[in-house]
Amino acid sequence: MLFSIGVLMIGLLFLLTHCIYLFIKKSKSDVGKRKGTVTIKYMAFLTLLAALGTGITTSYQIQDVQADSNTNPAQLSTTADATVANATNLNMTEQEINQQNKTAVDMMNEEALKPNILTDGTKQFYLTASKFAWSLYPGKVMEGWGFNSTIPGSLIRVKVGDQVDIVVHNLLTETMTVHWHGLQVPNGMDGVPGMPNPAINPNGTFEYKFMVTPQMIGTHWFHSHYHDDFQVDAGMYGVIIVDPKDHSDQSHYDVDKLFTLGATKVDGVDPENVFMINGKSYPYTPALNLKKGQRVRLRLVNSSAEDYHAVSLDGYNMTIVAEDGQPLPDPQTVNVVSIAPSETLDVSFTADRVGDWWFHSTIASELSNPDDNQDTLGGMMTVIHVK
């Protein structure tokens, strides 16, 4: 816009100079005509150069701004979203915060979204992507992007042989998709923009339809595959658990729980600086209560867009029994479980030691909350009570 104004100024100045020249040409005597013509032409030339220089300078300034804006699109989105968040009422009542904290407990307990059963037996689920206020820890509320107004989004649970229809509606101001990580779905249902289907535009809807196969058994997750680095950290992800048709893998465990290990960015920084379990940072993380002797399967999902995590359960070793949904032929017993971004691991242990045990990241920077002056501990940690 500024460049267009500069060009317009050049044209007006040239026209004005030309009019002055014609006026003086008409009024000058024959004796002074040549001298006046030279003077006016010289003045016109200098004026034109000055105006042209202003326009060129404006053009370079615009190009510099555009170059800077193209160097870090994720940062620009974060800045823009922060502006939107500041203009949005993020005040939350204690009741709203408590209700959100309960969703973290429900996620741990694997309370899944209930489908509509269509006349042909298809299980139909609805996911709505939108922005909403999300409480991370005491005193910190962010503008979350997520499915069905929760972070993580609603848990989807299906079994082998199910025909599913997952209807996704986009209420965001940005396009998005859903990618079913680890599931061999038809290419058109994979949620990669343009391969072959386009992303879901704002206020658009797309239906993901596929048959659940034995390859899909296990712990998996879904997430937006558009502007991943920003959208996933903002909350655009969820978990999908696929059970065998006969639930044969359930018999070995007394307790089956889910922890999503997530991260986000607050206070305008670029690296992930808030670390969560089921969308909450300690002390809002869900605590797990067990009885002595119970055999436990704990499903772990690294939903962070960027960071590896290394978690430990004090007082216990954990055995990795499945990776990305696939059972391991040689389960590994470890003290610290390392999990990469987008990876899922199923770990097991027997609750044979009574007490209150920390389940936590072993990375120091993931055990505090930004701007939290009330609690020295925070981030990716919770307590497992064994009685």
Short mmCIF file of N, CA, C and O in Angstrom, two decimals, residues 208-320:
data_model
loop_
_atom_site.label_atom_id
_atom_site.label_comp_id
_atom_site.label_asym_id
_atom_site.label_seq_id
_atom_site.Cartn_x
_atom_site.Cartn_y
_atom_site.Cartn_z
N TYR A 208 -13.77 -38.44 7.62
CA TYR A 208 -12.73 -39.46 7.49
C TYR A 208 -13.38 -40.82 7.71
O TYR A 208 -13.91 -41.10 8.78
N LYS A 209 -13.34 -41.65 6.68
CA LYS A 209 -14.00 -42.95 6.73
C LYS A 209 -13.00 -44.05 6.46
O LYS A 209 -12.24 -43.99 5.48
N PHE A 210 -12.99 -45.06 7.32
CA PHE A 210 -12.12 -46.21 7.09
C PHE A 210 -12.58 -47.40 7.93
O PHE A 210 -13.32 -47.24 8.91
N MET A 211 -12.12 -48.58 7.53
CA MET A 211 -12.38 -49.82 8.27
C MET A 211 -11.21 -50.07 9.21
O MET A 211 -10.04 -49.91 8.83
N VAL A 212 -11.50 -50.44 10.45
CA VAL A 212 -10.46 -50.72 11.44
C VAL A 212 -9.93 -52.13 11.20
O VAL A 212 -10.69 -53.11 11.19
N THR A 213 -8.62 -52.24 11.00
CA THR A 213 -7.97 -53.51 10.66
C THR A 213 -7.07 -53.98 11.80
O THR A 213 -6.71 -53.19 12.69
N PRO A 214 -6.63 -55.24 11.79
CA PRO A 214 -5.73 -55.73 12.84
C PRO A 214 -4.42 -54.95 12.93
O PRO A 214 -3.83 -54.87 14.02
N GLN A 215 -3.97 -54.38 11.80
CA GLN A 215 -2.73 -53.59 11.85
C GLN A 215 -2.85 -52.40 12.78
O GLN A 215 -1.84 -51.92 13.32
N MET A 216 -4.05 -51.93 13.03
CA MET A 216 -4.27 -50.70 13.80
C MET A 216 -4.34 -50.94 15.30
O MET A 216 -4.46 -49.98 16.07
N ILE A 217 -4.28 -52.20 15.75
CA ILE A 217 -4.42 -52.49 17.18
C ILE A 217 -3.37 -51.73 17.99
O ILE A 217 -2.20 -51.65 17.59
N GLY A 218 -3.79 -51.15 19.11
CA GLY A 218 -2.83 -50.53 20.01
C GLY A 218 -3.12 -49.06 20.28
O GLY A 218 -4.20 -48.54 19.98
N THR A 219 -2.11 -48.39 20.86
CA THR A 219 -2.21 -46.99 21.25
C THR A 219 -1.68 -46.11 20.12
O THR A 219 -0.52 -46.25 19.72
N HIS A 220 -2.52 -45.22 19.62
CA HIS A 220 -2.12 -44.32 18.54
C HIS A 220 -2.65 -42.91 18.86
O HIS A 220 -3.34 -42.71 19.87
N TRP A 221 -2.33 -41.99 18.00
CA TRP A 221 -2.85 -40.63 18.23
C TRP A 221 -3.16 -39.98 16.91
O TRP A 221 -2.75 -40.46 15.84
N PHE A 222 -3.93 -38.90 16.96
CA PHE A 222 -4.26 -38.13 15.77
C PHE A 222 -3.92 -36.67 16.03
O PHE A 222 -3.91 -36.21 17.17
N HIS A 223 -3.63 -35.95 14.96
CA HIS A 223 -3.22 -34.55 15.10
C HIS A 223 -3.39 -33.82 13.79
O HIS A 223 -3.48 -34.42 12.72
N SER A 224 -3.43 -32.51 13.89
CA SER A 224 -3.48 -31.69 12.67
C SER A 224 -2.17 -31.86 11.90
O SER A 224 -1.09 -31.95 12.49
N HIS A 225 -2.29 -31.91 10.59
CA HIS A 225 -1.09 -32.02 9.75
C HIS A 225 -0.92 -30.76 8.90
O HIS A 225 -0.34 -30.80 7.83
N TYR A 226 -1.44 -29.65 9.41
CA TYR A 226 -1.28 -28.35 8.75
C TYR A 226 -0.66 -27.40 9.77
O TYR A 226 -1.17 -27.26 10.88
N HIS A 227 0.47 -26.77 9.37
CA HIS A 227 1.15 -25.86 10.31
C HIS A 227 1.40 -26.61 11.63
O HIS A 227 1.15 -26.09 12.72
N ASP A 228 1.94 -27.83 11.49
CA ASP A 228 2.02 -28.77 12.61
C ASP A 228 2.68 -28.17 13.85
O ASP A 228 2.19 -28.34 14.97
N ASP A 229 3.82 -27.53 13.66
CA ASP A 229 4.61 -27.08 14.80
C ASP A 229 3.80 -26.18 15.71
O ASP A 229 3.89 -26.28 16.94
N PHE A 230 3.00 -25.31 15.12
CA PHE A 230 2.17 -24.43 15.94
C PHE A 230 0.89 -25.12 16.39
O PHE A 230 0.55 -25.11 17.58
N GLN A 231 0.14 -25.70 15.45
CA GLN A 231 -1.18 -26.21 15.79
C GLN A 231 -1.13 -27.35 16.81
O GLN A 231 -1.97 -27.42 17.71
N VAL A 232 -0.15 -28.23 16.69
CA VAL A 232 -0.06 -29.34 17.64
C VAL A 232 0.26 -28.82 19.03
O VAL A 232 -0.37 -29.22 20.02
N ASP A 233 1.23 -27.91 19.14
CA ASP A 233 1.55 -27.35 20.46
C ASP A 233 0.38 -26.55 21.03
O ASP A 233 0.25 -26.41 22.25
N ALA A 234 -0.47 -26.01 20.16
CA ALA A 234 -1.63 -25.26 20.64
C ALA A 234 -2.74 -26.18 21.17
O ALA A 234 -3.65 -25.71 21.83
N GLY A 235 -2.63 -27.50 20.85
CA GLY A 235 -3.60 -28.45 21.39
C GLY A 235 -4.35 -29.29 20.37
O GLY A 235 -5.26 -30.03 20.75
N MET A 236 -3.96 -29.21 19.10
CA MET A 236 -4.71 -29.90 18.05
C MET A 236 -4.26 -31.36 17.92
O MET A 236 -3.64 -31.78 16.94
N TYR A 237 -4.61 -32.15 18.94
CA TYR A 237 -4.25 -33.56 18.92
C TYR A 237 -5.18 -34.34 19.85
O TYR A 237 -5.90 -33.76 20.68
N GLY A 238 -5.15 -35.64 19.72
CA GLY A 238 -5.94 -36.51 20.57
C GLY A 238 -5.43 -37.94 20.44
O GLY A 238 -4.49 -38.21 19.69
N VAL A 239 -6.04 -38.85 21.16
CA VAL A 239 -5.60 -40.25 21.19
C VAL A 239 -6.70 -41.13 20.61
O VAL A 239 -7.89 -40.91 20.85
N ILE A 240 -6.27 -42.14 19.85
CA ILE A 240 -7.19 -43.17 19.36
C ILE A 240 -6.63 -44.52 19.78
O ILE A 240 -5.47 -44.85 19.51
N ILE A 241 -7.44 -45.29 20.49
CA ILE A 241 -7.06 -46.62 20.95
C ILE A 241 -7.85 -47.65 20.15
O ILE A 241 -9.08 -47.55 20.04
N VAL A 242 -7.14 -48.62 19.60
CA VAL A 242 -7.78 -49.68 18.83
C VAL A 242 -7.63 -51.00 19.59
O VAL A 242 -6.51 -51.44 19.86
N ASP A 243 -8.75 -51.60 19.94
CA ASP A 243 -8.76 -52.87 20.66
C ASP A 243 -8.93 -54.03 19.70
O ASP A 243 -9.56 -53.89 18.64
N PRO A 244 -8.39 -55.20 20.07
CA PRO A 244 -8.70 -56.41 19.29
C PRO A 244 -10.20 -56.69 19.33
O PRO A 244 -10.91 -56.23 20.23
N LYS A 245 -10.66 -57.45 18.38
CA LYS A 245 -12.09 -57.73 18.31
C LYS A 245 -12.60 -58.44 19.55
O LYS A 245 -13.72 -58.22 20.01
N ASP A 246 -11.72 -59.28 20.15
CA ASP A 246 -12.14 -60.07 21.32
C ASP A 246 -11.57 -59.53 22.63
O ASP A 246 -11.71 -60.17 23.67
N HIS A 247 -10.89 -58.33 22.59
CA HIS A 247 -10.29 -57.72 23.78
C HIS A 247 -9.30 -58.66 24.46
O HIS A 247 -9.13 -58.63 25.68
N SER A 248 -8.61 -59.48 23.68
CA SER A 248 -7.72 -60.49 24.25
C SER A 248 -6.54 -59.90 25.00
O SER A 248 -6.00 -60.53 25.91
N ASP A 249 -6.12 -58.67 24.66
CA ASP A 249 -4.94 -58.11 25.32
C ASP A 249 -5.26 -57.45 26.65
O ASP A 249 -4.40 -56.94 27.33
N GLN A 250 -6.54 -57.46 27.06
CA GLN A 250 -6.92 -56.83 28.30
C GLN A 250 -6.73 -57.75 29.50
O GLN A 250 -6.68 -57.30 30.64
N SER A 251 -6.64 -59.04 29.28
CA SER A 251 -6.69 -60.00 30.38
C SER A 251 -5.45 -59.94 31.28
O SER A 251 -5.51 -60.38 32.42
N HIS A 252 -4.34 -59.39 30.77
CA HIS A 252 -3.11 -59.40 31.55
C HIS A 252 -3.07 -58.26 32.58
O HIS A 252 -2.19 -58.25 33.43
N TYR A 253 -3.98 -57.33 32.51
CA TYR A 253 -3.87 -56.11 33.32
C TYR A 253 -5.13 -55.88 34.15
O TYR A 253 -6.25 -56.11 33.71
N ASP A 254 -4.89 -55.42 35.38
CA ASP A 254 -6.00 -55.02 36.25
C ASP A 254 -6.40 -53.57 36.00
O ASP A 254 -7.55 -53.19 36.22
N VAL A 255 -5.43 -52.76 35.58
CA VAL A 255 -5.63 -51.33 35.40
C VAL A 255 -5.04 -50.92 34.06
O VAL A 255 -3.93 -51.35 33.69
N ASP A 256 -5.78 -50.10 33.30
CA ASP A 256 -5.33 -49.59 32.00
C ASP A 256 -5.52 -48.08 32.01
O ASP A 256 -6.65 -47.60 32.08
N LYS A 257 -4.43 -47.32 31.96
CA LYS A 257 -4.51 -45.86 32.08
C LYS A 257 -3.74 -45.19 30.94
O LYS A 257 -2.91 -45.83 30.27
N LEU A 258 -4.01 -43.90 30.75
CA LEU A 258 -3.44 -43.15 29.63
C LEU A 258 -2.84 -41.83 30.11
O LEU A 258 -3.52 -41.05 30.79
N PHE A 259 -1.59 -41.60 29.75
CA PHE A 259 -0.93 -40.31 29.97
C PHE A 259 -0.44 -39.78 28.62
O PHE A 259 0.39 -40.42 27.97
N THR A 260 -0.95 -38.62 28.19
CA THR A 260 -0.36 -37.93 27.04
C THR A 260 0.66 -36.93 27.57
O THR A 260 0.35 -36.13 28.46
N LEU A 261 1.85 -36.98 27.04
CA LEU A 261 2.95 -36.12 27.47
C LEU A 261 3.08 -35.01 26.45
O LEU A 261 3.62 -35.20 25.35
N GLY A 262 2.54 -33.84 26.79
CA GLY A 262 2.45 -32.75 25.83
C GLY A 262 3.28 -31.54 26.21
O GLY A 262 3.86 -31.47 27.30
N ALA A 263 3.31 -30.59 25.31
CA ALA A 263 4.04 -29.34 25.55
C ALA A 263 3.36 -28.22 24.78
O ALA A 263 2.65 -28.45 23.80
N THR A 264 3.58 -27.00 25.25
CA THR A 264 3.08 -25.83 24.55
C THR A 264 4.02 -24.66 24.79
O THR A 264 5.05 -24.81 25.47
N LYS A 265 3.68 -23.50 24.22
CA LYS A 265 4.52 -22.31 24.33
C LYS A 265 3.69 -21.16 24.87
O LYS A 265 2.61 -20.89 24.35
N VAL A 266 4.21 -20.49 25.89
CA VAL A 266 3.53 -19.32 26.44
C VAL A 266 4.53 -18.18 26.56
O VAL A 266 5.74 -18.37 26.43
N ASP A 267 4.01 -16.98 26.80
CA ASP A 267 4.83 -15.77 27.02
C ASP A 267 5.64 -15.38 25.80
O ASP A 267 6.69 -14.74 25.92
N GLY A 268 5.21 -15.79 24.61
CA GLY A 268 5.85 -15.33 23.38
C GLY A 268 7.19 -15.95 23.06
O GLY A 268 7.90 -15.47 22.18
N VAL A 269 7.56 -17.04 23.74
CA VAL A 269 8.84 -17.68 23.44
C VAL A 269 8.66 -18.69 22.32
O VAL A 269 7.55 -19.16 22.05
N ASP A 270 9.78 -19.06 21.67
CA ASP A 270 9.69 -20.02 20.58
C ASP A 270 9.85 -21.46 21.07
O ASP A 270 9.08 -22.33 20.68
N PRO A 271 10.82 -21.79 21.94
CA PRO A 271 10.90 -23.18 22.40
C PRO A 271 9.71 -23.54 23.28
O PRO A 271 9.13 -22.69 23.95
N GLU A 272 9.35 -24.81 23.27
CA GLU A 272 8.31 -25.28 24.18
C GLU A 272 8.75 -25.03 25.62
O GLU A 272 9.88 -25.38 26.00
N ASN A 273 7.88 -24.44 26.42
CA ASN A 273 8.28 -24.10 27.79
C ASN A 273 7.24 -24.45 28.85
O ASN A 273 7.42 -24.15 30.02
N VAL A 274 6.14 -25.09 28.44
CA VAL A 274 5.17 -25.62 29.39
C VAL A 274 4.99 -27.10 29.06
O VAL A 274 4.73 -27.46 27.91
N PHE A 275 5.12 -27.95 30.08
CA PHE A 275 5.10 -29.40 29.86
C PHE A 275 3.99 -30.01 30.70
O PHE A 275 3.80 -29.67 31.86
N MET A 276 3.24 -30.92 30.07
CA MET A 276 1.94 -31.31 30.61
C MET A 276 1.73 -32.82 30.57
O MET A 276 2.39 -33.53 29.81
N ILE A 277 0.81 -33.26 31.41
CA ILE A 277 0.26 -34.61 31.34
C ILE A 277 -1.24 -34.45 31.14
O ILE A 277 -1.91 -33.80 31.95
N ASN A 278 -1.75 -34.98 30.05
CA ASN A 278 -3.17 -34.84 29.71
C ASN A 278 -3.62 -33.39 29.69
O ASN A 278 -4.71 -33.03 30.15
N GLY A 279 -2.78 -32.53 29.13
CA GLY A 279 -3.14 -31.13 28.94
C GLY A 279 -2.96 -30.24 30.15
O GLY A 279 -3.29 -29.05 30.09
N LYS A 280 -2.44 -30.79 31.25
CA LYS A 280 -2.30 -30.02 32.49
C LYS A 280 -0.88 -30.11 33.03
O LYS A 280 -0.21 -31.15 32.90
N SER A 281 -0.44 -29.01 33.64
CA SER A 281 0.86 -28.99 34.32
C SER A 281 0.63 -29.11 35.83
O SER A 281 -0.38 -28.63 36.35
N TYR A 282 1.57 -29.75 36.51
CA TYR A 282 1.45 -29.90 37.96
C TYR A 282 1.34 -28.52 38.60
O TYR A 282 2.03 -27.61 38.19
N PRO A 283 0.41 -28.33 39.56
CA PRO A 283 -0.33 -29.32 40.33
C PRO A 283 -1.69 -29.71 39.77
O PRO A 283 -2.48 -30.35 40.49
N TYR A 284 -2.00 -29.33 38.53
CA TYR A 284 -3.29 -29.68 37.95
C TYR A 284 -3.27 -31.05 37.25
O TYR A 284 -4.31 -31.48 36.73
N THR A 285 -2.13 -31.72 37.20
CA THR A 285 -2.06 -33.02 36.54
C THR A 285 -2.87 -34.06 37.31
O THR A 285 -3.02 -33.97 38.53
N PRO A 286 -3.41 -35.06 36.62
CA PRO A 286 -4.25 -36.07 37.30
C PRO A 286 -3.41 -37.06 38.10
O PRO A 286 -2.42 -37.60 37.60
N ALA A 287 -3.81 -37.30 39.34
CA ALA A 287 -3.14 -38.30 40.18
C ALA A 287 -3.77 -39.67 39.94
O ALA A 287 -4.97 -39.78 39.66
N LEU A 288 -2.96 -40.71 40.06
CA LEU A 288 -3.42 -42.08 39.83
C LEU A 288 -3.43 -42.85 41.14
O LEU A 288 -2.43 -42.89 41.86
N ASN A 289 -4.56 -43.46 41.46
CA ASN A 289 -4.71 -44.26 42.68
C ASN A 289 -4.74 -45.74 42.33
O ASN A 289 -5.54 -46.17 41.48
N LEU A 290 -3.87 -46.51 42.99
CA LEU A 290 -3.77 -47.94 42.73
C LEU A 290 -3.87 -48.72 44.03
O LEU A 290 -3.61 -48.19 45.12
N LYS A 291 -4.22 -49.99 43.89
CA LYS A 291 -4.19 -50.90 45.02
C LYS A 291 -2.97 -51.81 44.90
O LYS A 291 -2.57 -52.20 43.80
N LYS A 292 -2.40 -52.13 46.07
CA LYS A 292 -1.21 -52.97 46.06
C LYS A 292 -1.50 -54.29 45.35
O LYS A 292 -2.54 -54.94 45.57
N GLY A 293 -0.57 -54.66 44.48
CA GLY A 293 -0.67 -55.92 43.76
C GLY A 293 -1.30 -55.80 42.38
O GLY A 293 -1.27 -56.77 41.60
N GLN A 294 -1.86 -54.65 42.05
CA GLN A 294 -2.49 -54.51 40.74
C GLN A 294 -1.45 -54.49 39.64
O GLN A 294 -0.39 -53.87 39.76
N ARG A 295 -1.78 -55.15 38.55
CA ARG A 295 -0.94 -55.16 37.35
C ARG A 295 -1.41 -54.02 36.46
O ARG A 295 -2.60 -53.95 36.09
N VAL A 296 -0.52 -53.11 36.11
CA VAL A 296 -0.89 -51.85 35.46
C VAL A 296 -0.30 -51.76 34.06
O VAL A 296 0.88 -52.06 33.85
N ARG A 297 -1.12 -51.35 33.11
CA ARG A 297 -0.61 -50.92 31.80
C ARG A 297 -0.82 -49.41 31.72
O ARG A 297 -1.92 -48.90 31.91
N LEU A 298 0.23 -48.71 31.42
CA LEU A 298 0.19 -47.26 31.28
C LEU A 298 0.54 -46.91 29.84
O LEU A 298 1.64 -47.19 29.36
N ARG A 299 -0.43 -46.33 29.14
CA ARG A 299 -0.22 -45.93 27.75
C ARG A 299 0.38 -44.52 27.73
O ARG A 299 -0.21 -43.59 28.30
N LEU A 300 1.51 -44.35 27.10
CA LEU A 300 2.20 -43.06 27.02
C LEU A 300 2.20 -42.59 25.57
O LEU A 300 2.54 -43.34 24.65
N VAL A 301 1.84 -41.31 25.37
CA VAL A 301 1.84 -40.70 24.04
C VAL A 301 2.62 -39.40 24.12
O VAL A 301 2.30 -38.52 24.93
N ASN A 302 3.65 -39.26 23.30
CA ASN A 302 4.37 -37.99 23.24
C ASN A 302 3.71 -37.13 22.18
O ASN A 302 3.96 -37.27 20.98
N SER A 303 2.86 -36.21 22.63
CA SER A 303 2.13 -35.33 21.72
C SER A 303 2.83 -33.99 21.51
O SER A 303 2.25 -33.08 20.91
N SER A 304 4.05 -33.85 22.00
CA SER A 304 4.80 -32.61 21.78
C SER A 304 5.23 -32.52 20.33
O SER A 304 5.60 -33.53 19.71
N ALA A 305 5.19 -31.32 19.80
CA ALA A 305 5.60 -31.13 18.41
C ALA A 305 7.11 -31.18 18.24
O ALA A 305 7.60 -31.43 17.13
N GLU A 306 7.86 -30.94 19.31
CA GLU A 306 9.30 -30.78 19.17
C GLU A 306 10.15 -31.65 20.09
O GLU A 306 11.19 -32.16 19.67
N ASP A 307 9.77 -31.80 21.36
CA ASP A 307 10.69 -32.32 22.37
C ASP A 307 10.54 -33.81 22.65
O ASP A 307 9.44 -34.35 22.74
N TYR A 308 11.71 -34.46 22.82
CA TYR A 308 11.77 -35.78 23.43
C TYR A 308 11.45 -35.65 24.91
O TYR A 308 11.65 -34.60 25.51
N HIS A 309 10.95 -36.73 25.50
CA HIS A 309 10.74 -36.76 26.94
C HIS A 309 11.37 -38.02 27.51
O HIS A 309 11.50 -39.05 26.82
N ALA A 310 11.79 -37.94 28.75
CA ALA A 310 12.34 -39.10 29.47
C ALA A 310 11.67 -39.11 30.84
O ALA A 310 11.90 -38.21 31.65
N VAL A 311 10.83 -40.11 31.09
CA VAL A 311 10.02 -40.13 32.30
C VAL A 311 10.39 -41.32 33.17
O VAL A 311 10.87 -42.36 32.68
N SER A 312 10.15 -41.15 34.45
CA SER A 312 10.49 -42.18 35.42
C SER A 312 9.40 -42.27 36.48
O SER A 312 8.71 -41.28 36.76
N LEU A 313 9.24 -43.45 37.08
CA LEU A 313 8.34 -43.65 38.21
C LEU A 313 9.19 -44.02 39.41
O LEU A 313 9.76 -45.12 39.46
N ASP A 314 9.31 -43.08 40.34
CA ASP A 314 10.16 -43.32 41.50
C ASP A 314 9.73 -44.60 42.23
O ASP A 314 8.55 -44.86 42.42
N GLY A 315 10.73 -45.37 42.62
CA GLY A 315 10.46 -46.60 43.36
C GLY A 315 10.14 -47.80 42.50
O GLY A 315 9.97 -48.91 43.03
N TYR A 316 10.08 -47.61 41.18
CA TYR A 316 9.69 -48.69 40.28
C TYR A 316 10.55 -48.69 39.02
O TYR A 316 11.05 -47.64 38.59
N ASN A 317 10.65 -49.88 38.44
CA ASN A 317 11.04 -50.00 37.04
C ASN A 317 9.78 -50.21 36.22
O ASN A 317 8.75 -50.68 36.73
N MET A 318 9.85 -49.86 34.94
CA MET A 318 8.72 -50.07 34.03
C MET A 318 9.19 -50.91 32.85
O MET A 318 10.33 -50.76 32.39
N THR A 319 8.30 -51.76 32.36
CA THR A 319 8.64 -52.62 31.23
C THR A 319 7.91 -52.13 29.99
O THR A 319 6.67 -52.00 29.99
N ILE A 320 8.67 -51.83 28.95
CA ILE A 320 8.08 -51.38 27.68
C ILE A 320 7.57 -52.61 26.94
O ILE A 320 8.34 -53.49 26.55
#
